[in-house]
Amino acid sequence: MIDQQILAAQRLSRDEIHQLQSQRLRALVRHVYDNVPFYRRKMDERGVKPQDIRTAEDIDLLPFTEKSDLRDHYPFGLLAVSRREIVRMHASSGTTGKPTVAAYTREDLDNWTELTARSLALAGIDDTSVVHIAYGYGLFTGGMGVHYGAERLGAAVVPASGGNTQRQLTLMEDFGATALCCTPSYAINLAEAMQEKGVDISRMQLKTGVFGAEPWSESMRTRIEKMLHIQAHDIYGLTEMMGPGVAMECEAKQGLHIWEDAFLPEILDEKQQAAPEGEAGELVITTLVKRGMPLLRYRTHDITCLTHAPCPCGCTHARLRRITGRNDDMLIIRGVNVFPSQIEQTLLQIEGITANYQIIVDRRGALDTLTVMVELDPARMSDTVRDVEALSAYVAAQLSASCLVHATVKLCPAGSLARSEGKAKRVIDNRRYE
Ligand code: DLL
């Protein structure tokens, strides 16, 4: 049964949305100005006072927030409430080893639950659903974020978390999963494993999938839908905003509805000016209802465009086009955010290799692969094959400890990796999302 409160929130009138945005933006700016020294300083530098912000249109008076600002204030320097009010923390990879922190008050968690519930409802999830969640549980926001949203809708939740594919299949079959939530690449993995195991998919109960946390393409959607006999929906979110459920695709699958009463989105061009509606640019989001760690004009570095055209599904919130890329160097490998700078930092601490390296990302089948080519130090060139193998295993272990993804390490002779004549081309990403 469709939850009436959720339905009403999905269908606020445009006037109501605008009113809520303006009212919440005013309250937010006052809150951060009074409680976060970083924002007070940034606003003072711009000569902006809380009373200057009257409507949502005044957003461009406010300062931006960068991921590096979060790092510089790690872990709790951007809290807008006392530490006692924080009841949960999550984190994702940062650029230099220090994670990006998200801290939630009780009210923040309730809002997150509500927004994720709204999102899942767009994929047809309700109190009759059995929701199998194979997003990771833990510091990553995917598992717990989707979990509480599904429970809020009255669905029966299976918190499977990631890994152990065979067991996932058994659970999905035995518990009668009707919805699958995981990264799109893992969905393909599961589907392939089902085929290998000879599972008759038409006898399973699966109807819908909620896939996100990494870019994916229309052709990948077609493949997943065909292999699993489901409708595959795209879900978007980021730790800094709360986690999954910032935006979600409805049955029309023509973009992701971004919950505009909770997030004020802007699409900015390369000069950080508003891009005309429908034109691609960087998504910048201001949190409108967060209390614990609210962010003004957070630069997501995700590239998309926004449309306010009415959607056939009846949901009134604007839509983002599927996110296909970023304008910074963050890589998403099997759902894990990896910065080349993290890899570099790890490599530079290891003796026996030079400072020259190359990162190659490929997609084999549905799975992203990470290969790191590293040059052997000239002094180690006479090492035995065994020594070289041991060094390469050591480098791989260090990388997987610092970046949380498996990397294949290829050691090559000193001087063999191409030297750059300007900016080093450190990363070769062979994946395509169109
Ligand atoms: O990936 C939150 C999430 C969990 C979203 C589960 C959806 C489902 P982070 O680890 O902080 O948070 O990574 C956020 O992942 O800035 C995008 O670059 C990328 N991303 C997330 N969802 C999508 C998507 C979670 N649907 C970063 N399509 C974001 C493309 C996505 N990229």
CSV table of C-alpha atoms and ligand atoms in Angstrom, one decimal:
chain,number,residue,atom,x,y,z
A,1,MET,CA,0.0,0.0,0.0
A,2,ILE,CA,1.3,3.5,-0.8
A,3,ASP,CA,2.1,5.5,2.3
A,4,GLN,CA,0.0,8.7,2.1
A,5,GLN,CA,2.6,10.8,3.9
A,6,ILE,CA,5.3,9.7,1.5
A,7,LEU,CA,3.1,10.3,-1.5
A,8,ALA,CA,2.2,13.8,-0.3
A,9,ALA,CA,5.9,14.6,0.1
A,10,GLN,CA,6.6,13.4,-3.4
A,11,ARG,CA,3.9,15.6,-4.7
A,12,LEU,CA,4.3,18.9,-3.0
A,13,SER,CA,3.2,21.8,-5.2
A,14,ARG,CA,6.0,23.8,-6.8
A,15,ASP,CA,4.9,26.7,-4.6
A,16,GLU,CA,5.2,24.6,-1.5
A,17,ILE,CA,8.6,23.4,-2.5
A,18,HIS,CA,9.8,27.0,-3.1
A,19,GLN,CA,8.4,28.2,0.2
A,20,LEU,CA,10.0,25.4,2.1
A,21,GLN,CA,13.3,26.0,0.4
A,22,SER,CA,13.3,29.7,1.3
A,23,GLN,CA,12.2,29.2,4.8
A,24,ARG,CA,14.7,26.4,5.4
A,25,LEU,CA,17.5,28.2,3.8
A,26,ARG,CA,17.0,31.2,6.1
A,27,ALA,CA,17.0,29.0,9.2
A,28,LEU,CA,20.0,27.0,7.9
A,29,VAL,CA,22.1,30.1,7.3
A,30,ARG,CA,21.4,31.5,10.7
A,31,HIS,CA,22.2,28.1,12.2
A,32,VAL,CA,25.6,27.7,10.5
A,33,TYR,CA,26.5,31.4,11.0
A,34,ASP,CA,25.9,31.1,14.7
A,35,ASN,CA,27.4,27.7,15.2
A,36,VAL,CA,30.1,27.0,12.7
A,37,PRO,CA,33.1,29.3,12.8
A,38,PHE,CA,34.2,28.2,9.4
A,39,TYR,CA,31.0,29.4,7.8
A,40,ARG,CA,30.8,32.6,9.9
A,41,ARG,CA,34.3,33.5,8.6
A,42,LYS,CA,33.5,32.6,5.0
A,43,MET,CA,30.3,34.7,5.1
A,44,ASP,CA,32.0,37.6,6.8
A,45,GLU,CA,34.7,37.5,4.1
A,46,ARG,CA,32.0,37.8,1.5
A,47,GLY,CA,30.2,40.5,3.5
A,48,VAL,CA,27.1,38.4,3.8
A,49,LYS,CA,24.9,38.4,6.9
A,50,PRO,CA,22.2,35.8,7.7
A,51,GLN,CA,19.5,38.5,7.2
A,52,ASP,CA,20.7,39.0,3.6
A,53,ILE,CA,19.3,35.6,2.7
A,54,ARG,CA,15.6,35.9,2.1
A,55,THR,CA,14.6,33.4,-0.6
A,56,ALA,CA,16.1,30.4,-2.3
A,57,GLU,CA,17.2,32.7,-5.1
A,58,ASP,CA,19.7,34.3,-2.7
A,59,ILE,CA,21.8,31.1,-2.7
A,60,ASP,CA,24.5,32.6,-4.9
A,61,LEU,CA,25.4,35.0,-2.1
A,62,LEU,CA,26.7,32.1,0.0
A,63,PRO,CA,30.2,30.6,0.0
A,64,PHE,CA,31.0,27.2,-1.5
A,65,THR,CA,32.2,24.2,0.5
A,66,GLU,CA,34.8,21.8,-0.9
A,67,LYS,CA,35.7,18.3,0.1
A,68,SER,CA,39.1,19.8,1.2
A,69,ASP,CA,37.2,22.0,3.7
A,70,LEU,CA,35.9,18.8,5.3
A,71,ARG,CA,39.4,17.3,5.4
A,72,ASP,CA,40.8,20.5,6.9
A,73,HIS,CA,38.2,20.4,9.6
A,74,TYR,CA,38.5,16.6,10.2
A,75,PRO,CA,36.8,15.1,12.1
A,76,PHE,CA,34.4,17.4,13.9
A,77,GLY,CA,35.3,21.0,13.0
A,78,LEU,CA,32.2,21.6,10.9
A,79,LEU,CA,29.7,20.4,13.5
A,80,ALA,CA,26.9,22.8,14.0
A,81,VAL,CA,25.7,21.2,17.2
A,82,SER,CA,27.4,19.9,20.3
A,83,ARG,CA,29.1,16.5,20.1
A,84,ARG,CA,26.5,15.2,22.6
A,85,GLU,CA,23.7,15.7,20.0
A,86,ILE,CA,25.5,13.4,17.5
A,87,VAL,CA,24.1,9.9,17.5
A,88,ARG,CA,25.8,8.3,14.4
A,89,MET,CA,28.8,8.8,12.2
A,90,HIS,CA,29.6,7.5,8.8
A,91,ALA,CA,32.6,8.1,6.6
A,92,SER,CA,33.9,7.7,3.0
A,93,SER,CA,37.3,7.9,1.5
A,94,GLY,CA,39.0,11.3,1.5
A,95,THR,CA,41.7,12.5,-0.8
A,96,THR,CA,44.7,11.8,1.5
A,97,GLY,CA,43.8,9.0,3.7
A,98,LYS,CA,41.7,10.9,6.1
A,99,PRO,CA,38.1,9.9,5.6
A,100,THR,CA,35.2,12.3,4.9
A,101,VAL,CA,33.0,12.3,7.9
A,102,ALA,CA,29.2,12.5,8.2
A,103,ALA,CA,27.8,13.1,11.6
A,104,TYR,CA,24.0,12.8,12.3
A,105,THR,CA,21.7,14.0,15.1
A,106,ARG,CA,18.6,12.0,15.9
A,107,GLU,CA,16.6,14.4,13.7
A,108,ASP,CA,19.1,14.0,10.8
A,109,LEU,CA,18.6,10.2,11.0
A,110,ASP,CA,14.9,10.6,11.0
A,111,ASN,CA,15.0,12.8,7.9
A,112,TRP,CA,17.4,10.5,6.2
A,113,THR,CA,15.0,7.6,6.8
A,114,GLU,CA,12.1,9.6,5.5
A,115,LEU,CA,14.0,10.7,2.3
A,116,THR,CA,15.3,7.2,1.6
A,117,ALA,CA,11.7,5.8,2.1
A,118,ARG,CA,10.5,8.4,-0.4
A,119,SER,CA,13.2,7.2,-2.8
A,120,LEU,CA,12.5,3.5,-2.4
A,121,ALA,CA,8.7,4.1,-2.8
A,122,LEU,CA,9.4,5.5,-6.3
A,123,ALA,CA,10.8,2.1,-7.2
A,124,GLY,CA,7.5,0.5,-6.0
A,125,ILE,CA,8.8,-0.7,-2.7
A,126,ASP,CA,6.1,-0.9,0.0
A,127,ASP,CA,4.9,-3.0,3.0
A,128,THR,CA,4.5,-6.1,0.8
A,129,SER,CA,8.2,-6.0,-0.3
A,130,VAL,CA,11.1,-8.2,0.8
A,131,VAL,CA,14.1,-6.0,0.3
A,132,HIS,CA,17.5,-7.7,0.0
A,133,ILE,CA,20.2,-5.2,0.7
A,134,ALA,CA,23.7,-6.1,-0.6
A,135,TYR,CA,25.2,-2.6,-0.2
A,136,GLY,CA,27.9,-2.7,2.4
A,137,TYR,CA,26.9,-2.0,6.0
A,138,GLY,CA,29.4,-0.1,8.2
A,139,LEU,CA,31.0,3.2,7.6
A,140,PHE,CA,29.8,3.2,4.1
A,141,THR,CA,26.3,4.8,4.0
A,142,GLY,CA,24.7,2.5,1.5
A,143,GLY,CA,23.6,-0.4,3.6
A,144,MET,CA,22.2,1.4,6.7
A,145,GLY,CA,20.8,4.2,4.6
A,146,VAL,CA,18.6,2.0,2.4
A,147,HIS,CA,17.9,-0.3,5.4
A,148,TYR,CA,16.0,2.3,7.5
A,149,GLY,CA,14.2,3.7,4.5
A,150,ALA,CA,12.9,0.2,3.5
A,151,GLU,CA,11.9,-0.5,7.1
A,152,ARG,CA,10.0,2.8,7.3
A,153,LEU,CA,7.9,1.7,4.4
A,154,GLY,CA,7.0,-1.5,6.3
A,155,ALA,CA,9.0,-3.8,4.0
A,156,ALA,CA,10.7,-6.9,5.3
A,157,VAL,CA,14.4,-6.1,5.2
A,158,VAL,CA,17.3,-8.6,4.6
A,159,PRO,CA,20.5,-6.9,5.7
A,160,ALA,CA,22.8,-9.1,3.7
A,161,SER,CA,25.6,-6.6,3.3
A,162,GLY,CA,28.2,-7.2,0.6
A,163,GLY,CA,30.2,-10.3,-0.4
A,164,ASN,CA,29.6,-14.0,-0.3
A,165,THR,CA,27.7,-14.2,-3.5
A,166,GLN,CA,26.5,-17.8,-3.2
A,167,ARG,CA,25.0,-17.0,0.2
A,168,GLN,CA,23.3,-14.0,-1.2
A,169,LEU,CA,21.6,-16.1,-3.9
A,170,THR,CA,20.4,-18.6,-1.4
A,171,LEU,CA,18.9,-15.9,0.8
A,172,MET,CA,17.3,-14.2,-2.1
A,173,GLU,CA,15.7,-17.4,-3.2
A,174,ASP,CA,14.7,-18.7,0.2
A,175,PHE,CA,13.4,-15.4,1.6
A,176,GLY,CA,11.6,-14.5,-1.6
A,177,ALA,CA,13.3,-11.1,-2.2
A,178,THR,CA,11.2,-8.8,-4.3
A,179,ALA,CA,13.7,-6.0,-4.4
A,180,LEU,CA,17.4,-6.0,-4.7
A,181,CYS,CA,19.6,-3.0,-3.5
A,182,CYS,CA,23.3,-3.0,-4.4
A,183,THR,CA,25.7,-1.4,-6.8
A,184,PRO,CA,24.9,-2.0,-10.5
A,185,SER,CA,28.1,-3.9,-11.0
A,186,TYR,CA,27.3,-6.2,-8.1
A,187,ALA,CA,23.8,-6.8,-9.6
A,188,ILE,CA,25.4,-8.1,-12.8
A,189,ASN,CA,27.7,-10.2,-10.7
A,190,LEU,CA,24.8,-11.7,-8.8
A,191,ALA,CA,22.9,-12.3,-12.1
A,192,GLU,CA,25.9,-14.1,-13.6
A,193,ALA,CA,26.3,-16.2,-10.6
A,194,MET,CA,22.6,-17.1,-10.8
A,195,GLN,CA,23.0,-18.2,-14.4
A,196,GLU,CA,26.1,-20.3,-13.5
A,197,LYS,CA,24.2,-21.9,-10.7
A,198,GLY,CA,21.3,-22.6,-13.0
A,199,VAL,CA,18.8,-20.6,-10.9
A,200,ASP,CA,15.5,-20.2,-12.8
A,201,ILE,CA,15.0,-16.5,-12.5
A,202,SER,CA,11.4,-16.5,-13.6
A,203,ARG,CA,10.7,-18.6,-10.5
A,204,MET,CA,12.1,-15.9,-8.2
A,205,GLN,CA,10.0,-13.1,-6.8
A,206,LEU,CA,12.3,-10.3,-7.8
A,207,LYS,CA,10.5,-7.3,-9.3
A,208,THR,CA,12.6,-4.2,-8.8
A,209,GLY,CA,16.2,-3.1,-8.2
A,210,VAL,CA,17.7,0.0,-6.6
A,211,PHE,CA,21.2,0.5,-7.9
A,212,GLY,CA,23.7,3.3,-7.3
A,213,ALA,CA,26.8,4.5,-5.6
A,214,GLU,CA,28.7,4.3,-8.9
A,215,PRO,CA,28.1,5.5,-12.5
A,216,TRP,CA,26.3,3.1,-14.8
A,217,SER,CA,24.9,3.3,-18.3
A,218,GLU,CA,21.6,2.6,-20.1
A,219,SER,CA,23.1,-0.4,-21.7
A,220,MET,CA,24.0,-1.8,-18.3
A,221,ARG,CA,20.4,-1.1,-17.2
A,222,THR,CA,19.1,-3.1,-20.1
A,223,ARG,CA,21.4,-6.0,-19.3
A,224,ILE,CA,20.5,-6.0,-15.6
A,225,GLU,CA,16.7,-5.9,-16.4
A,226,LYS,CA,17.0,-8.7,-18.9
A,227,MET,CA,19.1,-10.9,-16.7
A,228,LEU,CA,17.2,-10.4,-13.5
A,229,HIS,CA,13.7,-9.9,-15.0
A,230,ILE,CA,13.2,-6.7,-13.0
A,231,GLN,CA,12.8,-2.9,-13.4
A,232,ALA,CA,16.2,-1.3,-12.5
A,233,HIS,CA,16.2,2.1,-10.9
A,234,ASP,CA,19.0,4.5,-10.3
A,235,ILE,CA,19.6,5.9,-6.8
A,236,TYR,CA,22.0,8.7,-6.1
A,237,GLY,CA,23.6,10.1,-2.9
A,238,LEU,CA,26.8,11.0,-1.2
A,239,THR,CA,28.1,10.7,2.3
A,240,GLU,CA,28.5,14.5,2.7
A,241,MET,CA,24.7,15.0,2.1
A,242,MET,CA,23.7,11.9,4.3
A,243,GLY,CA,24.2,8.9,1.9
A,244,PRO,CA,21.8,7.2,-0.5
A,245,GLY,CA,18.4,8.8,-1.2
A,246,VAL,CA,19.3,12.3,-2.3
A,247,ALA,CA,17.8,11.6,-5.7
A,248,MET,CA,16.0,8.6,-7.2
A,249,GLU,CA,14.5,7.4,-10.5
A,250,CYS,CA,10.8,6.8,-10.7
A,251,GLU,CA,9.0,4.3,-13.0
A,252,ALA,CA,9.4,6.8,-16.0
A,253,LYS,CA,13.2,6.3,-15.7
A,254,GLN,CA,13.8,9.8,-17.2
A,255,GLY,CA,16.0,11.2,-14.6
A,256,LEU,CA,16.4,11.1,-10.9
A,257,HIS,CA,14.0,13.2,-8.7
A,258,ILE,CA,16.1,15.2,-6.2
A,259,TRP,CA,14.2,15.9,-3.0
A,260,GLU,CA,14.2,19.7,-3.3
A,261,ASP,CA,12.6,20.4,0.1
A,262,ALA,CA,15.7,18.8,1.7
A,263,PHE,CA,18.4,19.7,-0.9
A,264,LEU,CA,18.8,22.9,-2.8
A,265,PRO,CA,20.5,21.9,-6.1
A,266,GLU,CA,22.4,24.2,-8.4
A,267,ILE,CA,24.1,23.3,-11.7
A,268,LEU,CA,27.1,25.4,-12.2
A,269,ASP,CA,29.3,25.9,-15.3
A,270,GLU,CA,33.1,26.0,-15.3
A,271,LYS,CA,33.1,29.5,-13.9
A,272,GLN,CA,30.8,28.5,-11.1
A,273,GLN,CA,27.9,30.4,-12.6
A,274,ALA,CA,24.4,29.0,-12.9
A,275,ALA,CA,24.1,26.9,-16.1
A,276,PRO,CA,20.9,27.4,-18.1
A,277,GLU,CA,18.3,24.7,-17.3
A,278,GLY,CA,19.0,21.5,-19.2
A,279,GLU,CA,22.7,22.2,-19.7
A,280,ALA,CA,25.2,20.0,-18.1
A,281,GLY,CA,27.4,21.3,-15.3
A,282,GLU,CA,28.6,20.5,-11.8
A,283,LEU,CA,26.0,19.6,-9.2
A,284,VAL,CA,26.3,21.8,-6.1
A,285,ILE,CA,24.0,21.1,-3.2
A,286,THR,CA,23.0,23.0,-0.1
A,287,THR,CA,21.5,20.8,2.7
A,288,LEU,CA,18.2,22.3,3.9
A,289,VAL,CA,17.2,20.1,6.8
A,290,LYS,CA,20.5,18.8,8.3
A,291,ARG,CA,21.3,19.9,11.8
A,292,GLY,CA,24.5,18.1,12.8
A,293,MET,CA,26.7,18.9,9.9
A,294,PRO,CA,24.9,21.1,7.4
A,295,LEU,CA,26.8,22.2,4.3
A,296,LEU,CA,26.4,25.3,2.2
A,297,ARG,CA,26.8,24.9,-1.6
A,298,TYR,CA,28.7,21.7,-1.4
A,299,ARG,CA,30.6,21.0,-4.6
A,300,THR,CA,29.9,17.4,-5.5
A,301,HIS,CA,32.0,17.4,-8.6
A,302,ASP,CA,29.4,15.2,-10.2
A,303,ILE,CA,28.3,16.2,-13.7
A,304,THR,CA,24.6,16.3,-14.6
A,305,CYS,CA,21.8,18.6,-15.6
A,306,LEU,CA,18.5,19.5,-14.0
A,307,THR,CA,15.0,19.8,-15.4
A,308,HIS,CA,11.9,21.1,-13.8
A,309,ALA,CA,9.6,19.7,-16.6
A,310,PRO,CA,6.7,17.8,-15.1
A,311,CYS,CA,7.3,14.1,-14.9
A,312,PRO,CA,4.6,11.6,-16.0
A,313,CYS,CA,4.9,9.8,-12.6
A,314,GLY,CA,3.4,12.7,-10.8
A,315,CYS,CA,6.4,13.4,-8.5
A,316,THR,CA,6.9,17.2,-8.5
A,317,HIS,CA,10.6,17.4,-7.5
A,318,ALA,CA,13.1,18.4,-10.3
A,319,ARG,CA,15.0,15.7,-12.0
A,320,LEU,CA,18.8,15.2,-12.4
A,321,ARG,CA,20.1,13.4,-15.5
A,322,ARG,CA,21.9,10.2,-14.8
A,323,ILE,CA,25.4,11.0,-13.5
A,324,THR,CA,28.0,9.8,-15.9
A,325,GLY,CA,31.2,11.5,-14.7
A,326,ARG,CA,33.0,13.8,-12.4
A,327,ASN,CA,35.1,16.9,-12.9
A,328,ASP,CA,37.7,15.9,-10.4
A,329,ASP,CA,39.9,12.8,-10.3
A,330,MET,CA,38.0,10.7,-7.9
A,331,LEU,CA,37.6,7.1,-9.2
A,332,ILE,CA,34.8,4.8,-8.1
A,333,ILE,CA,36.0,1.3,-8.3
A,334,ARG,CA,33.5,-1.4,-7.4
A,335,GLY,CA,31.6,1.2,-5.4
A,336,VAL,CA,34.6,2.4,-3.4
A,337,ASN,CA,35.8,6.0,-3.9
A,338,VAL,CA,39.5,6.1,-4.7
A,339,PHE,CA,41.6,9.1,-5.2
A,340,PRO,CA,44.8,8.8,-7.2
A,341,SER,CA,46.5,10.9,-4.5
A,342,GLN,CA,45.8,8.1,-2.0
A,343,ILE,CA,47.5,5.6,-4.2
A,344,GLU,CA,50.4,7.9,-4.7
A,345,GLN,CA,50.8,8.5,-1.0
A,346,THR,CA,50.9,4.8,-0.3
A,347,LEU,CA,53.4,4.1,-3.1
A,348,LEU,CA,55.7,6.8,-2.0
A,349,GLN,CA,56.1,5.2,1.4
A,350,ILE,CA,57.3,2.0,0.0
A,351,GLU,CA,61.0,1.4,-0.6
A,352,GLY,CA,62.3,-0.4,-3.7
A,353,ILE,CA,60.1,1.4,-6.2
A,354,THR,CA,60.4,4.7,-8.0
A,355,ALA,CA,58.0,7.6,-7.8
A,356,ASN,CA,56.8,6.8,-11.3
A,357,TYR,CA,53.5,5.0,-11.6
A,358,GLN,CA,50.4,4.6,-13.6
A,359,ILE,CA,46.8,3.6,-12.6
A,360,ILE,CA,44.7,1.7,-15.1
A,361,VAL,CA,41.0,1.1,-14.6
A,362,ASP,CA,39.1,-1.3,-16.8
A,363,ARG,CA,35.8,-3.1,-16.7
A,364,ARG,CA,35.9,-6.8,-17.3
A,365,GLY,CA,32.3,-8.0,-17.6
A,366,ALA,CA,30.6,-6.1,-14.9
A,367,LEU,CA,33.6,-5.8,-12.6
A,368,ASP,CA,35.9,-2.8,-12.4
A,369,THR,CA,39.6,-3.8,-12.2
A,370,LEU,CA,42.4,-1.6,-10.9
A,371,THR,CA,45.9,-2.2,-12.1
A,372,VAL,CA,48.8,-0.2,-10.7
A,373,MET,CA,52.0,-0.2,-12.8
A,374,VAL,CA,55.0,0.6,-10.7
A,375,GLU,CA,58.6,0.9,-11.6
A,376,LEU,CA,61.2,-1.1,-9.8
A,377,ASP,CA,64.0,1.0,-8.2
A,378,PRO,CA,67.2,0.7,-10.3
A,379,ALA,CA,69.0,-0.6,-7.2
A,380,ARG,CA,66.6,-3.6,-7.1
A,381,MET,CA,66.9,-4.5,-10.8
A,382,SER,CA,69.1,-7.5,-10.0
A,383,ASP,CA,66.6,-8.9,-7.5
A,384,THR,CA,65.5,-12.5,-8.0
A,385,VAL,CA,62.1,-13.2,-9.4
A,386,ARG,CA,61.0,-14.3,-6.0
A,387,ASP,CA,62.0,-11.0,-4.4
A,388,VAL,CA,60.2,-9.1,-7.1
A,389,GLU,CA,57.1,-11.1,-6.5
A,390,ALA,CA,57.3,-10.5,-2.8
A,391,LEU,CA,57.6,-6.8,-3.3
A,392,SER,CA,54.7,-6.7,-5.7
A,393,ALA,CA,52.5,-8.6,-3.2
A,394,TYR,CA,53.6,-6.2,-0.5
A,395,VAL,CA,52.7,-3.2,-2.7
A,396,ALA,CA,49.3,-4.8,-3.4
A,397,ALA,CA,48.7,-5.4,0.3
A,398,GLN,CA,49.6,-1.8,1.2
A,399,LEU,CA,47.3,-0.4,-1.5
A,400,SER,CA,44.4,-2.6,-0.4
A,401,ALA,CA,44.9,-1.5,3.2
A,402,SER,CA,44.9,2.2,2.4
A,403,CYS,CA,42.4,2.3,-0.5
A,404,LEU,CA,40.1,-0.6,0.5
A,405,VAL,CA,40.1,-2.0,-3.0
A,406,HIS,CA,42.0,-4.8,-4.5
A,407,ALA,CA,44.7,-3.7,-7.0
A,408,THR,CA,46.8,-5.9,-9.3
A,409,VAL,CA,50.3,-4.6,-9.1
A,410,LYS,CA,52.6,-4.9,-12.0
A,411,LEU,CA,56.2,-4.1,-11.3
A,412,CYS,CA,58.2,-3.0,-14.4
A,413,PRO,CA,61.8,-2.1,-15.1
A,414,ALA,CA,63.0,1.3,-14.0
A,415,GLY,CA,62.5,3.8,-16.8
A,416,SER,CA,59.9,1.8,-18.7
A,417,LEU,CA,56.8,3.8,-17.8
A,418,ALA,CA,56.2,6.8,-20.2
A,419,ARG,CA,57.6,10.0,-18.8
A,420,SER,CA,55.3,13.0,-19.2
A,421,GLU,CA,56.3,16.2,-20.9
A,422,GLY,CA,54.0,18.2,-18.8
A,423,LYS,CA,51.2,17.0,-16.7
A,424,ALA,CA,51.7,13.3,-15.9
A,425,LYS,CA,48.9,11.1,-17.2
A,426,ARG,CA,48.7,9.0,-14.1
A,427,VAL,CA,45.3,7.5,-14.7
A,428,ILE,CA,43.9,5.7,-17.7
A,429,ASP,CA,40.3,4.9,-17.2
A,430,ASN,CA,39.0,2.6,-20.0
A,431,ARG,CA,35.4,2.4,-18.7
A,432,ARG,CA,32.5,3.9,-20.6
A,433,TYR,CA,29.2,5.0,-19.2
A,434,GLU,CA,27.2,6.3,-22.2
B,1,DLL,O1,27.9,6.2,-2.8
B,1,DLL,C1,26.1,6.8,-1.3
B,1,DLL,C2,25.2,5.8,-2.0
B,1,DLL,C3,25.0,4.6,-1.5
B,1,DLL,C4,24.5,6.2,-3.2
B,1,DLL,C5,24.2,3.7,-2.1
B,1,DLL,C6,23.6,5.3,-3.8
B,1,DLL,C7,23.5,4.1,-3.2
B,1,DLL,P1,29.8,8.0,-1.4
B,1,DLL,O2,30.5,6.8,-1.1
B,1,DLL,O3,30.1,9.2,-0.5
B,1,DLL,O4,28.3,7.8,-1.2
B,1,DLL,O5,30.0,8.3,-2.9
B,1,DLL,C8,29.4,9.4,-3.5
B,1,DLL,O6,29.4,8.3,-5.6
B,1,DLL,O7,29.5,11.9,-5.5
B,1,DLL,C9,29.0,10.1,-7.1
B,1,DLL,O8,30.2,10.4,-7.7
B,1,DLL,C10,28.9,8.6,-6.9
B,1,DLL,N1,27.5,8.1,-7.1
B,1,DLL,C11,26.7,7.8,-6.1
B,1,DLL,N2,25.5,7.4,-6.6
B,1,DLL,C12,25.7,7.4,-8.0
B,1,DLL,C13,24.8,7.1,-9.1
B,1,DLL,C14,27.5,6.9,-1.9
B,1,DLL,N3,23.6,6.6,-8.9
B,1,DLL,C15,29.7,9.5,-4.9
B,1,DLL,N4,25.3,7.3,-10.3
B,1,DLL,C16,28.9,10.6,-5.7
B,1,DLL,C17,26.6,7.8,-10.5
B,1,DLL,C18,27.0,7.9,-8.2
B,1,DLL,N5,27.4,8.0,-9.5
